[in-house]
């Protein structure tokens, strides 16, 4: 299937059964597909087979499918793995756009997230040995652990610091907190 056919199918499943002001379901699906494909910078791939687009484009096609399908929740595991930092950021920016435009929520397991990527998330869930140790506003996560007595090196980004908290060989207590945390 081509990118256009794939996305048209996703939207046609949720398209209204009745004609909307003289527009058929098929016309509605094509129009919605063209809008979303343009928003995600995929217009040039409309007639390209999905297997022939780049990895980054494939990920954006997946996001477009989620938007067009009307899904309210999507989970993304290892979604940025193998992408260059700039492409990983573009992917997360696309998810942010999808959430804002489509009123959807996206659960993302983000590995090696840059500060720019981390800043796009509303909430952070941090797991350690299968247990939740933090859930809350992404802007408050770093401060939460610093107030507990953990040291964040000035050159460490928020995501890197939070990841280090879950690794006994990487986390560092603040001076005078060594025996307390």
Coordinates of C-alpha atoms in Angstrom, one line a residue:
X1 CA 0.0 0.0 0.0
X2 CA 1.0 3.6 -0.6
X3 CA 1.2 6.2 2.2
X4 CA -1.9 7.8 0.9
X5 CA -3.9 4.6 0.7
X6 CA -2.8 3.6 4.3
X7 CA -3.8 7.0 5.7
X8 CA -7.1 7.1 3.7
X9 CA -8.0 3.7 5.2
X10 CA -7.3 5.0 8.7
X11 CA -9.6 7.9 8.3
X12 CA -12.3 6.1 6.3
X13 CA -12.9 3.8 9.3
X14 CA -14.0 6.8 11.4
X15 CA -15.5 8.9 8.6
X16 CA -19.2 9.8 9.0
X17 CA -21.6 7.4 7.2
X18 CA -23.8 10.3 6.0
X19 CA -22.7 12.7 3.3
X20 CA -21.4 15.9 4.8
X21 CA -22.7 18.8 2.7
X22 CA -22.5 16.6 -0.5
X23 CA -19.1 15.1 0.3
X24 CA -18.8 11.3 0.2
X25 CA -16.9 9.3 2.8
X26 CA -14.2 8.6 0.2
X27 CA -13.9 12.4 -0.6
X28 CA -13.8 13.1 3.1
X29 CA -11.1 10.5 3.7
X30 CA -9.0 11.9 0.8
X31 CA -9.3 15.5 2.0
X32 CA -8.5 14.7 5.6
X33 CA -5.5 12.6 4.5
X34 CA -4.1 15.4 2.4
X35 CA -4.4 17.9 5.3
X36 CA -2.7 15.6 7.8
X37 CA -0.1 14.5 5.3
X38 CA 0.8 18.2 4.7
X39 CA 1.0 19.0 8.4
X40 CA 3.5 16.2 8.9
X41 CA 5.6 17.1 5.8
X42 CA 4.7 13.9 4.0
X43 CA 3.0 15.3 0.9
X44 CA 5.8 14.0 -1.3
X45 CA 5.2 10.4 -0.1
X46 CA 1.5 10.3 -0.9
X47 CA 2.0 7.8 -3.8
X48 CA 5.1 6.1 -2.4
X49 CA 4.8 2.6 -0.9
X50 CA 5.2 2.6 2.8
X51 CA 8.1 0.2 2.6
X52 CA 10.0 2.6 0.4
X53 CA 9.9 5.7 2.7
X54 CA 12.6 6.6 5.2
X55 CA 12.5 5.4 8.8
X56 CA 11.7 9.0 10.0
X57 CA 8.9 9.2 7.4
X58 CA 7.5 5.9 8.5
X59 CA 7.3 7.1 12.1
X60 CA 5.5 10.3 10.9
X61 CA 3.1 8.1 8.9
X62 CA 2.4 6.1 12.1
X63 CA 1.6 9.4 13.9
X64 CA -0.6 10.5 11.1
X65 CA -2.5 7.2 11.3
X66 CA -3.1 7.7 15.0
X67 CA -4.5 11.1 14.3
X68 CA -6.7 10.0 11.5
X69 CA -8.0 7.0 13.3
X70 CA -9.3 9.1 16.1
X71 CA -7.4 7.1 18.8
X72 CA -7.4 8.9 22.1
X73 CA -4.3 7.0 23.5
X74 CA -1.2 5.8 21.8
X75 CA 1.8 4.0 23.3
X76 CA 5.3 4.4 21.8
X77 CA 8.1 2.1 22.9
X78 CA 11.6 2.5 21.5
X79 CA 10.2 5.0 19.0
X80 CA 13.3 7.2 18.9
X81 CA 15.8 4.3 18.9
X82 CA 18.1 4.5 15.9
X83 CA 17.1 8.0 15.0
X84 CA 19.6 10.9 14.9
X85 CA 19.0 13.4 17.7
X86 CA 17.4 15.9 15.3
X87 CA 15.0 13.3 13.8
X88 CA 14.1 12.0 17.3
X89 CA 13.2 15.6 18.3
X90 CA 11.1 16.0 15.1
X91 CA 9.3 12.8 16.0
X92 CA 8.5 14.0 19.6
X93 CA 7.4 17.4 18.2
X94 CA 5.1 15.5 15.8
X95 CA 3.6 13.6 18.8
X96 CA 3.2 16.9 20.7
X97 CA 1.4 18.3 17.6
X98 CA -0.8 15.2 17.4
X99 CA -1.7 15.5 21.0
X100 CA -2.6 19.2 20.7
X101 CA -4.5 18.9 17.4
X102 CA -6.2 15.6 18.0
X103 CA -6.9 15.8 21.7
X104 CA -4.9 12.5 22.1
X105 CA -2.5 11.3 24.8
X106 CA 0.8 9.6 24.0
X107 CA 2.8 7.4 26.4
X108 CA 6.4 7.4 25.2
X109 CA 9.3 5.4 26.6
X110 CA 12.0 7.9 25.7
X111 CA 15.6 6.8 25.9
X112 CA 18.4 9.3 25.7
X113 CA 16.0 12.2 25.5
X114 CA 17.5 15.6 24.9
X115 CA 16.4 18.6 27.0
X116 CA 14.4 19.9 24.0
X117 CA 12.6 16.6 23.7
X118 CA 12.0 16.3 27.5
X119 CA 10.5 19.8 27.5
X120 CA 7.7 18.8 25.1
X121 CA 6.2 16.3 27.7
X122 CA 3.5 17.3 30.2
X123 CA 4.0 14.4 32.6
X124 CA 6.9 12.1 33.6
X125 CA 6.6 8.6 35.0
X126 CA 9.8 7.2 36.4
X127 CA 10.1 3.5 37.1
X128 CA 12.8 1.8 39.2
X129 CA 12.9 -2.0 39.5
X130 CA 9.4 -2.2 38.2
X131 CA 8.0 0.3 40.7
X132 CA 6.8 3.9 40.2
X133 CA 9.1 6.3 42.0
X134 CA 7.7 9.5 40.4
X135 CA 4.7 10.6 38.5
X136 CA 3.8 14.2 37.9
X137 CA 4.6 17.3 36.0
X138 CA 7.7 17.0 33.9
X139 CA 8.8 20.4 35.0
X140 CA 8.8 19.3 38.7
X141 CA 10.5 15.9 38.4
X142 CA 14.1 17.0 38.6
X143 CA 13.5 19.2 41.6
X144 CA 11.7 16.4 43.4
X145 CA 14.8 14.2 43.3
X146 CA 17.1 17.1 44.1
X147 CA 15.1 17.9 47.2
X148 CA 15.5 14.3 48.3
X149 CA 19.2 14.8 48.2
X150 CA 20.3 13.6 44.8
X151 CA 23.0 15.6 42.9
X152 CA 22.4 16.8 39.3
X153 CA 25.6 17.7 37.6
X154 CA 25.2 21.2 35.9
X155 CA 25.9 19.6 32.5
X156 CA 23.3 16.9 33.0
X157 CA 19.9 17.4 31.3
X158 CA 16.7 16.6 33.1
X159 CA 16.1 13.3 31.3
X160 CA 19.7 12.2 31.8
X161 CA 19.5 13.0 35.5
X162 CA 16.2 11.2 36.0
X163 CA 17.6 8.1 34.2
X164 CA 20.7 8.2 36.4
X165 CA 18.5 8.1 39.5
X166 CA 17.4 4.6 38.4
X167 CA 21.0 3.4 38.0
X168 CA 22.9 2.7 41.3
X169 CA 26.3 3.1 39.4
X170 CA 25.3 6.5 38.0
X171 CA 23.3 8.3 40.7
X172 CA 25.1 10.6 43.1
X173 CA 24.0 11.9 46.4
X174 CA 24.5 15.6 47.2
X175 CA 27.4 16.4 49.5
X176 CA 26.4 15.7 53.2
X177 CA 23.5 13.5 51.9
X178 CA 25.6 10.4 51.3
X179 CA 24.1 8.4 54.3
X180 CA 20.6 9.8 54.0
X181 CA 19.5 9.0 50.5

